[in-house]
Amino acid sequence: MTGMPVSERIAPDRIATLTRLIRTTTQESRTTISPLDGEPVAEIPVSSIEDVEAAFDAARVAQASWSQTSLRERRRALLRLHDLVLERREELLDLIQIESGKSRAHAFDEVAHLALTARYYARRLRRQMKPERRNGALPLLTSVKLNHVPKGVVGIISPWNYPLTMAISDGLPAIAAGNVVVHKPDSQSPLIALAGVELLRDAGFPADVWQVVSGAGSVVGTAIIERADYICFTGSTATGTLIAKQAAERLVSTSLELGGKNPMIVLPGADVENSAAGAVNACFSSAGQLCVSIERLYVPEAQYDAFRDAFVRRVQALSLGAGLDWDADMGSLVSQAQVETITKHVEDAVANGATVLTGGKARPDLGPFFYEPTVLEGVTDAAECFAGETFGPLVSLYPYRTVEEAVELANGGEYGLNASIYGPTRLARRIAPTIKAGTVNINEGFAASFGSIDAPMGGMRHSGVGRRQGAEGIHRYTEPQSVAVQRAMPMAGPAFLAPERYAKLLTLGMKILRRTPRA
Ligand code: NAD
């Protein structure tokens, strides 16, 4: 990069306005740098454990009144948020790019996801939150309603890779359901999370409904886990496992969105060019630093050479760049640690017999953490990247003989987040339920399910617990409370009937109900 540091696109007083949203009493701060050019972006204040405590105290006070607001008021704020997100699109895109290094088109996915999420929950809030009627024990005499009671104060710990979506989109249903949030964004990407919080306030959500604290996960994150009534975590499987244990000690429930080693199966008869184009998007969006992106490609032996050539040609045509414009197809990795992981995975795969078909090099000429989109073949199970997540622009190609074998290969390893199938829809639909993944995208990589906010999204196996999006995405933040009303006669039977007579009567009643199809 030459000329003015990209981070100078954010004025100092704008940074000051955003960082004031962090609850802190310490004089400590951390400097963040932009992956686009390695230049400093901002001094981010650090919170203490006492600050987390104060955030929870304020959150509990705020929750008491927030939970009493009408669904109509919350709906209005959600719709206003939708409009503001689109109005402030350009600044949000700048901030996402500056903090995460991704290309502008990939940054737009986050902005779009937040707007879609706001509209979705605004429109569905009444249906999802109003008390539901359930069947009572004794027909006509028992009536049951199910209330969706907010959990209280939700702790959100979010990662750097989708700093807007994994923070604000994930937390929106929590506040829409009447909870209050205490949030710790990743230290790499606090400004975009803070811009999201500012949007919430401008949209009409009261200030204390979403509190932000900042600092190391092991300190500030732990302090949140020790206090929250529910924890929504997105990040690595290692940290998620630790958080699950800590939450279990307190009997607090969690949703954990973790890692993946997501497969794509190209079916026999798939259009080679179409599936190669889809695979490029699926593998290299956000430079592969996307939980649902594809890192394993299974191709029928008969189509392997044609697919490989088409895919490699398209990967080589991708442009890389660090500009705050729409020119580059792919941006930077987020940090030196990410460059080191992919470098290690490529070297290790090659040492274990793999061939680099394209890429395989860092690109310091473009920015400090750029790495070429890389395609391997001949990866053996001795290689770390065979089953381990790279979380970068690295994909391995494998030929297969039968569809059954492809499914078995796709189900290998420990993860189960996302899978993609290209080819005839009928066959793809038939094999989808046999694939161990929380989302299966047919003739798309990941975006069809991710962009369908009504569809739950999350991981099986080591990819997580719980689901974001859809009714599941809001009900995770509520306790189902059954309120049963008994009329005319107690459940133990009328006083004038001896227990044995009553038991006989109930037995007869149950036999009749068994024969009644709708009971
Ligand atoms: P990470 O687990 O290191 O960090 C994520 C967040 O957890 C950060 O805010 C961090 O500060 C915090 N944290 C770290 N240690 C903590 C602790 N001991 N207690 C509490 N909080 C702690 O993950 P990362 O490396 O930043 O993110 C990359 C990983 O996240 C990848 O494995 C990726 O697959 C996964 N991810 C998953 C999804 C999904 O939806 N499934 C989405 C994005 C990222």
XYZ file of C-alpha atoms and ligand atoms in Angstrom:
563
model
C 0.000 0.000 0.000
C 1.219 3.471 -0.744
C -0.030 6.909 0.315
C -2.350 7.688 3.214
C -2.987 4.850 5.717
C -6.464 3.427 5.100
C -7.304 3.939 8.756
C -7.149 7.734 8.215
C -10.525 7.313 6.564
C -11.880 7.317 10.155
C -11.583 10.767 11.753
C -10.139 10.859 15.312
C -13.313 12.427 16.732
C -15.351 9.618 15.154
C -13.116 7.058 16.887
C -13.549 8.971 20.156
C -17.352 8.945 19.762
C -17.355 5.193 19.199
C -14.890 4.223 21.943
C -16.909 6.264 24.476
C -19.528 3.509 24.150
C -17.178 1.108 25.981
C -17.804 0.829 29.700
C -14.426 1.408 31.302
C -12.864 3.097 34.311
C -9.288 2.007 33.635
C -6.722 4.227 31.995
C -5.515 1.252 29.948
C -5.851 0.897 26.227
C -4.726 -1.297 23.336
C -3.774 -0.176 19.860
C -5.544 -1.924 17.002
C -3.984 -2.124 13.567
C -5.548 -2.485 10.147
C -4.722 -5.702 8.295
C -4.992 -3.719 5.072
C -1.741 -1.831 5.661
C -0.505 -2.719 9.145
C -0.995 0.884 10.324
C -2.548 1.758 13.726
C -6.310 2.376 13.680
C -7.354 3.290 17.200
C -6.553 3.232 20.898
C -9.223 0.978 22.394
C -9.908 1.372 26.132
C -9.731 -1.817 28.192
C -12.385 -2.685 30.788
C -11.705 -4.144 34.220
C -13.619 -6.900 35.989
C -15.249 -4.123 38.065
C -16.432 -2.541 34.815
C -18.015 -5.836 33.806
C -19.688 -5.975 37.216
C -21.006 -2.423 36.738
C -22.267 -3.327 33.253
C -24.244 -6.239 34.722
C -25.650 -4.060 37.525
C -26.856 -1.481 35.002
C -28.098 -4.242 32.682
C -30.245 -5.807 35.403
C -31.879 -2.467 36.165
C -32.451 -1.837 32.454
C -33.852 -5.312 31.853
C -36.614 -4.842 34.416
C -38.101 -1.972 32.410
C -37.056 -3.111 28.915
C -38.847 -6.449 29.341
C -42.059 -4.525 30.036
C -42.002 -2.575 26.761
C -44.503 -3.557 24.119
C -43.595 -5.785 21.184
C -44.836 -2.951 18.973
C -42.203 -0.572 20.408
C -39.433 -3.128 19.874
C -40.681 -3.820 16.365
C -40.520 -0.088 15.549
C -36.919 0.106 16.769
C -35.963 -2.963 14.686
C -37.413 -1.436 11.533
C -35.679 1.883 12.206
C -32.457 -0.052 12.674
C -32.959 -1.717 9.287
C -33.239 1.683 7.617
C -30.258 3.175 9.452
C -28.019 0.219 8.542
C -28.731 0.813 4.864
C -28.345 4.607 5.233
C -24.935 4.274 6.924
C -23.811 1.478 4.622
C -20.664 3.192 3.365
C -19.212 3.950 6.794
C -20.033 0.443 7.994
C -18.282 -1.026 4.953
C -15.194 1.138 5.580
C -15.017 0.065 9.215
C -15.451 -3.627 8.431
C -12.754 -3.475 5.773
C -10.344 -1.470 7.922
C -10.666 -3.749 10.931
C -10.974 -7.143 9.231
C -9.118 -6.632 5.941
C -11.820 -8.284 3.848
C -12.899 -7.043 0.417
C -15.773 -4.567 0.169
C -18.102 -7.091 -1.482
C -17.518 -9.523 1.388
C -18.018 -6.698 3.902
C -21.359 -5.986 2.248
C -22.548 -9.511 3.186
C -22.372 -8.423 6.825
C -24.258 -5.181 6.319
C -26.941 -6.992 4.335
C -27.203 -9.713 6.986
C -27.810 -7.175 9.734
C -30.513 -5.360 7.769
C -32.200 -8.666 6.844
C -32.081 -9.812 10.469
C -33.616 -6.563 11.739
C -36.489 -6.772 9.252
C -37.039 -10.479 9.851
C -37.398 -10.203 13.628
C -39.459 -7.010 13.336
C -41.958 -8.830 11.139
C -41.983 -12.101 13.126
C -41.697 -10.752 16.662
C -45.396 -10.951 17.542
C -45.830 -14.436 16.141
C -42.668 -15.730 17.844
C -43.110 -14.052 21.227
C -46.837 -14.038 21.914
C -48.082 -16.723 24.345
C -48.862 -19.996 22.525
C -51.837 -22.241 23.248
C -50.906 -25.866 24.042
C -53.141 -28.881 24.678
C -54.170 -29.318 28.323
C -54.181 -32.604 30.273
C -57.979 -32.890 30.558
C -59.841 -31.765 27.432
C -61.995 -28.677 28.126
C -60.993 -28.652 31.820
C -57.296 -27.820 31.525
C -56.007 -25.020 29.349
C -52.306 -24.297 28.844
C -50.466 -21.307 27.516
C -46.752 -21.171 26.836
C -45.017 -17.897 27.674
C -41.628 -17.005 26.179
C -39.969 -15.341 29.160
C -36.683 -13.496 28.515
C -33.666 -15.088 30.211
C -32.451 -11.761 31.669
C -28.937 -10.554 30.864
C -27.335 -12.255 27.867
C -23.545 -12.320 27.536
C -22.276 -12.119 23.959
C -18.660 -12.896 23.099
C -17.978 -12.343 19.416
C -15.074 -12.994 16.997
C -13.214 -10.758 14.535
C -14.121 -12.457 11.275
C -17.744 -11.269 10.999
C -17.525 -8.496 13.567
C -20.923 -6.941 12.775
C -22.984 -10.049 12.044
C -21.692 -12.290 14.828
C -22.219 -9.486 17.333
C -25.228 -7.359 16.445
C -27.227 -9.737 14.193
C -26.818 -12.462 16.799
C -27.833 -10.245 19.701
C -30.814 -8.555 18.011
C -33.262 -11.371 18.808
C -31.991 -11.314 22.409
C -33.028 -7.706 22.939
C -36.145 -8.127 20.787
C -37.212 -10.868 23.218
C -36.840 -8.496 26.205
C -33.326 -9.333 27.339
C -30.440 -6.950 27.840
C -26.967 -7.675 26.444
C -23.453 -7.331 27.849
C -21.098 -7.761 24.915
C -17.387 -8.272 24.492
C -16.247 -7.863 20.893
C -12.956 -9.325 19.753
C -10.005 -7.010 20.434
C -9.201 -6.864 16.693
C -12.562 -5.483 15.625
C -14.175 -3.322 18.315
C -15.017 -0.230 16.217
C -17.429 -1.992 13.889
C -19.194 -3.587 16.855
C -19.384 -0.137 18.489
C -20.797 1.377 15.293
C -23.478 -1.320 15.472
C -24.248 -0.408 19.076
C -24.497 3.269 18.118
C -26.997 2.252 15.424
C -29.081 0.435 18.038
C -29.231 3.564 20.176
C -30.064 5.797 17.224
C -32.806 3.359 16.240
C -34.463 3.845 19.633
C -33.157 1.022 21.816
C -32.369 2.505 25.266
C -28.644 2.928 26.002
C -28.366 0.352 28.782
C -30.049 -2.348 26.706
C -26.713 -3.147 25.019
C -23.532 -2.622 27.038
C -20.032 -3.080 25.667
C -16.946 -4.066 27.604
C -13.541 -4.642 26.081
C -10.427 -6.654 26.827
C -8.878 -10.105 26.812
C -11.218 -13.069 26.472
C -9.653 -14.889 29.405
C -10.307 -11.907 31.721
C -13.294 -9.887 30.488
C -14.876 -12.865 28.684
C -14.615 -14.999 31.810
C -16.134 -12.211 33.915
C -19.134 -12.186 31.556
C -19.516 -15.973 31.690
C -19.507 -15.820 35.500
C -22.469 -13.393 35.526
C -24.657 -13.913 32.463
C -28.046 -15.671 32.435
C -27.287 -17.002 28.957
C -24.153 -17.010 26.808
C -24.003 -16.583 23.044
C -20.483 -17.336 21.872
C -19.003 -17.444 18.389
C -15.398 -18.474 17.976
C -13.096 -21.448 18.033
C -14.057 -24.924 19.181
C -11.291 -24.804 21.811
C -12.672 -21.645 23.463
C -16.270 -22.840 23.014
C -15.500 -26.073 24.856
C -13.985 -24.123 27.743
C -17.001 -21.804 27.896
C -19.406 -24.776 27.837
C -17.672 -26.189 30.917
C -17.739 -22.854 32.742
C -21.414 -22.328 31.906
C -22.283 -25.873 32.993
C -20.831 -25.127 36.449
C -23.453 -22.375 36.772
C -26.208 -24.361 34.978
C -26.462 -21.558 32.444
C -27.326 -22.469 28.870
C -25.365 -21.432 25.821
C -25.366 -21.239 22.069
C -21.912 -21.978 20.726
C -21.137 -21.318 17.073
C -17.756 -22.900 16.514
C -15.349 -24.101 13.860
C -15.882 -26.134 10.717
C -14.090 -28.096 8.012
C -16.870 -27.760 5.526
C -17.164 -30.090 2.519
C -18.584 -29.515 -0.941
C -19.703 -32.487 -3.022
C -19.877 -32.027 -6.774
C -22.357 -34.687 -7.925
C -22.054 -36.711 -11.134
C -23.764 -34.740 -13.869
C -23.132 -31.339 -12.241
C -22.345 -28.490 -14.612
C -18.577 -28.175 -14.283
C -18.281 -24.423 -14.934
C -21.213 -23.585 -12.670
C -19.946 -25.702 -9.791
C -16.374 -24.383 -10.218
C -17.692 -20.804 -10.052
C -19.772 -21.648 -6.974
C -16.785 -23.295 -5.330
C -14.660 -20.156 -5.783
C -17.198 -18.080 -3.839
C -17.664 -20.799 -1.280
C -13.937 -21.176 -0.557
C -12.578 -17.639 -0.730
C -15.252 -15.352 0.651
C -13.658 -13.247 3.424
C -10.401 -14.965 2.377
C -11.758 -18.224 3.764
C -12.026 -16.743 7.258
C -15.657 -17.626 7.439
C -16.980 -20.388 9.639
C -19.166 -21.826 6.850
C -16.651 -21.561 4.017
C -15.615 -24.667 2.090
C -12.197 -26.264 2.709
C -12.762 -29.726 1.130
C -13.998 -30.395 -2.411
C -15.129 -33.876 -3.492
C -15.424 -34.391 -7.249
C -16.442 -37.519 -9.250
C -13.400 -39.229 -10.764
C -14.879 -38.923 -14.262
C -15.234 -35.134 -13.955
C -12.189 -34.502 -11.782
C -9.766 -33.202 -14.414
C -12.344 -30.946 -16.053
C -13.469 -29.546 -12.698
C -9.899 -29.064 -11.445
C -8.911 -27.131 -14.564
C -12.017 -24.925 -14.470
C -11.662 -24.277 -10.746
C -7.929 -23.482 -10.829
C -8.440 -21.168 -13.814
C -11.112 -19.249 -11.906
C -9.047 -19.080 -8.715
C -6.091 -17.684 -10.676
C -8.353 -14.984 -12.078
C -9.239 -13.664 -8.598
C -7.866 -10.192 -7.924
C -6.422 -9.339 -4.507
C -6.309 -5.814 -3.149
C -6.365 -3.606 -0.091
C -8.432 -0.671 -1.327
C -11.613 0.648 0.290
C -13.406 0.163 -3.015
C -15.184 -2.602 -4.884
C -12.213 -3.576 -7.079
C -10.680 -6.558 -5.276
C -12.255 -10.016 -5.345
C -10.467 -11.018 -2.155
C -8.897 -9.047 0.676
C -6.341 -9.726 3.369
C -6.132 -12.216 6.199
C -6.712 -10.582 9.550
C -3.357 -11.121 11.265
C 0.124 -12.569 11.161
C -1.162 -15.527 13.189
C -3.572 -16.384 10.362
C -0.755 -16.129 7.779
C 1.337 -18.455 9.933
C -1.478 -21.038 10.211
C -2.064 -21.246 6.470
C 1.678 -21.274 5.720
C 2.111 -24.138 8.177
C -0.863 -26.052 6.715
C 0.414 -25.708 3.142
C 4.006 -26.696 4.030
C 2.821 -29.633 6.101
C 0.453 -30.859 3.354
C 3.250 -30.674 0.757
C 5.663 -32.500 3.099
C 2.994 -35.204 3.350
C 2.625 -35.640 -0.414
C 0.254 -32.861 -1.567
C 0.700 -30.699 -4.657
C -0.016 -26.962 -4.788
C -2.145 -26.371 -7.889
C -2.212 -22.606 -7.457
C -1.325 -20.069 -4.757
C 0.673 -21.225 -1.761
C 2.419 -17.889 -1.124
C 2.098 -14.919 1.178
C 1.800 -11.589 -0.668
C 3.532 -8.931 1.460
C 3.669 -6.720 -1.645
C -0.115 -6.160 -1.223
C -0.264 -5.776 2.554
C 1.281 -7.378 5.639
C -1.153 -10.324 5.911
C -2.150 -11.115 2.323
C -2.024 -14.752 1.208
C -2.908 -16.123 -2.206
C -6.028 -18.233 -2.662
C -4.570 -21.719 -2.629
C -5.704 -25.060 -4.052
C -4.134 -28.397 -3.108
C -4.557 -31.909 -4.437
C -3.208 -35.209 -3.217
C -3.634 -34.225 0.446
C -3.180 -37.306 2.619
C -4.761 -37.984 5.994
C -1.333 -37.368 7.579
C -1.646 -33.657 6.749
C -2.965 -31.249 9.365
C -5.327 -29.601 6.888
C -6.935 -32.958 5.953
C -9.354 -32.744 8.884
C -8.215 -29.649 10.812
C -9.720 -26.220 10.150
C -7.389 -23.749 8.405
C -9.800 -20.800 8.499
C -8.052 -19.250 5.531
C -7.996 -19.304 1.703
C -6.994 -22.970 1.403
C -8.985 -25.792 -0.176
C -8.131 -29.409 -1.015
C -9.505 -31.352 -4.008
C -10.331 -35.057 -3.747
C -11.717 -37.436 -6.408
C -14.399 -39.970 -5.431
C -15.907 -43.055 -7.079
C -19.486 -43.327 -5.795
C -21.921 -40.883 -4.215
C -21.991 -43.077 -1.087
C -18.227 -42.707 -0.823
C -18.513 -38.923 -1.260
C -20.996 -38.698 1.605
C -18.770 -40.832 3.797
C -15.762 -38.619 3.027
C -17.806 -35.457 3.634
C -18.840 -36.853 7.024
C -15.225 -37.510 8.014
C -13.626 -35.564 10.859
C -15.163 -33.990 13.938
C -16.986 -30.964 12.601
C -20.509 -30.507 11.236
C -21.246 -26.871 10.424
C -22.026 -26.453 6.733
C -21.966 -28.547 3.577
C -22.568 -27.743 -0.056
C -23.774 -29.974 -2.884
C -23.620 -29.020 -6.553
C -25.545 -30.993 -9.148
C -28.989 -32.473 -9.780
C -31.343 -31.071 -7.119
C -33.336 -34.246 -6.588
C -30.269 -36.357 -5.772
C -28.815 -33.535 -3.675
C -32.009 -33.273 -1.608
C -32.026 -37.050 -1.120
C -28.501 -37.200 0.301
C -28.746 -33.965 2.338
C -30.210 -35.649 5.464
C -27.305 -38.140 5.513
C -24.767 -35.322 5.770
C -23.715 -34.348 9.272
C -23.969 -30.567 8.984
C -26.315 -27.973 10.448
C -26.804 -26.350 7.031
C -26.707 -27.938 3.580
C -26.638 -25.603 0.583
C -27.640 -27.032 -2.785
C -26.136 -25.280 -5.822
C -24.729 -22.632 -3.480
C -21.767 -22.665 -1.113
C -23.144 -21.190 2.105
C -24.989 -17.970 1.306
C -28.396 -19.486 0.512
C -28.904 -20.768 4.049
C -26.974 -17.960 5.780
C -29.012 -15.300 3.972
C -32.322 -17.066 4.716
C -32.877 -15.544 8.140
C -35.980 -17.694 8.733
C -33.756 -20.796 8.519
C -31.879 -21.840 11.683
C -28.130 -22.019 11.374
C -25.535 -23.707 13.553
C -23.347 -26.710 14.018
C -23.585 -30.408 14.717
C -20.806 -32.308 16.503
C -17.756 -30.122 17.339
C -19.152 -27.201 15.345
C -21.408 -26.129 18.142
C -24.576 -26.206 20.146
C -27.804 -24.319 19.446
C -28.897 -22.317 16.440
C -28.933 -18.671 15.352
C -31.624 -17.275 13.006
C -35.270 -18.244 12.665
C -37.612 -18.939 15.579
C -34.831 -21.044 17.154
C -32.599 -17.953 17.088
C -34.965 -15.960 19.308
C -36.362 -18.759 21.473
C -32.835 -19.663 22.638
C -32.930 -16.383 24.565
C -36.180 -17.234 26.336
C -37.378 -19.691 28.951
C -40.482 -21.598 27.892
C -42.918 -21.167 30.759
C -46.098 -23.276 30.775
C -49.081 -21.719 32.530
C -51.827 -24.305 33.084
C -55.320 -23.320 34.222
C -57.545 -25.999 35.734
C -61.317 -25.492 35.647
C -64.338 -27.069 37.329
C -62.594 -30.132 38.752
C -59.125 -30.726 40.303
C -56.717 -32.984 38.407
C -57.003 -35.565 41.239
C -60.708 -35.964 40.414
C -63.949 -34.774 42.009
C -64.367 -35.259 45.757
C -67.427 -37.506 45.312
C -65.473 -40.124 43.260
C -63.324 -42.727 45.016
C -59.753 -42.878 43.618
C -60.327 -46.325 42.073
C -63.481 -45.198 40.241
C -61.712 -42.088 39.037
C -58.727 -44.147 37.780
C -61.194 -46.376 35.855
C -62.859 -43.337 34.361
C -59.503 -41.891 33.299
C -58.451 -45.244 31.813
C -61.631 -45.298 29.721
C -61.043 -41.682 28.715
C -57.484 -42.450 27.581
C -58.706 -45.396 25.483
C -61.248 -43.139 23.771
C -58.607 -40.472 23.131
C -56.282 -43.111 21.638
C -58.987 -43.803 19.032
C -59.578 -40.114 18.357
C -57.149 -39.259 15.544
C -56.619 -35.585 16.482
C -56.327 -35.968 20.261
P -11.485 -17.378 19.600
O -12.228 -18.479 20.228
O -10.042 -17.267 19.869
O -12.100 -15.946 20.015
C -13.460 -15.619 19.869
C -13.865 -14.673 20.986
O -13.714 -15.341 22.233
C -13.011 -13.397 21.087
O -13.848 -12.307 21.447
C -12.048 -13.721 22.217
O -11.579 -12.571 22.891
C -12.937 -14.551 23.126
N -12.212 -15.451 24.011
C -11.014 -16.034 23.792
N -10.676 -16.801 24.857
C -11.688 -16.714 25.754
C -11.939 -17.279 27.044
N -11.056 -18.083 27.631
N -13.089 -16.969 27.670
C -13.996 -16.157 27.091
N -13.826 -15.575 25.878
C -12.677 -15.858 25.215
O -11.792 -17.511 18.053
P -11.149 -16.676 16.873
O -9.845 -17.299 16.542
O -11.182 -15.239 17.138
O -12.215 -16.985 15.700
C -11.986 -17.953 14.756
C -12.767 -19.203 15.067
O -14.124 -18.902 15.218
C -12.696 -20.224 13.952
O -12.495 -21.505 14.481
C -14.062 -20.152 13.309
O -14.474 -21.302 12.666
C -14.923 -19.784 14.456
N -16.138 -19.087 13.989
C -17.311 -19.763 13.985
C -18.463 -19.153 13.528
C -19.782 -19.889 13.518
O -20.794 -19.274 13.306
N -19.797 -21.180 13.736
C -18.404 -17.849 13.078
C -17.205 -17.182 13.100
C -16.062 -17.813 13.578
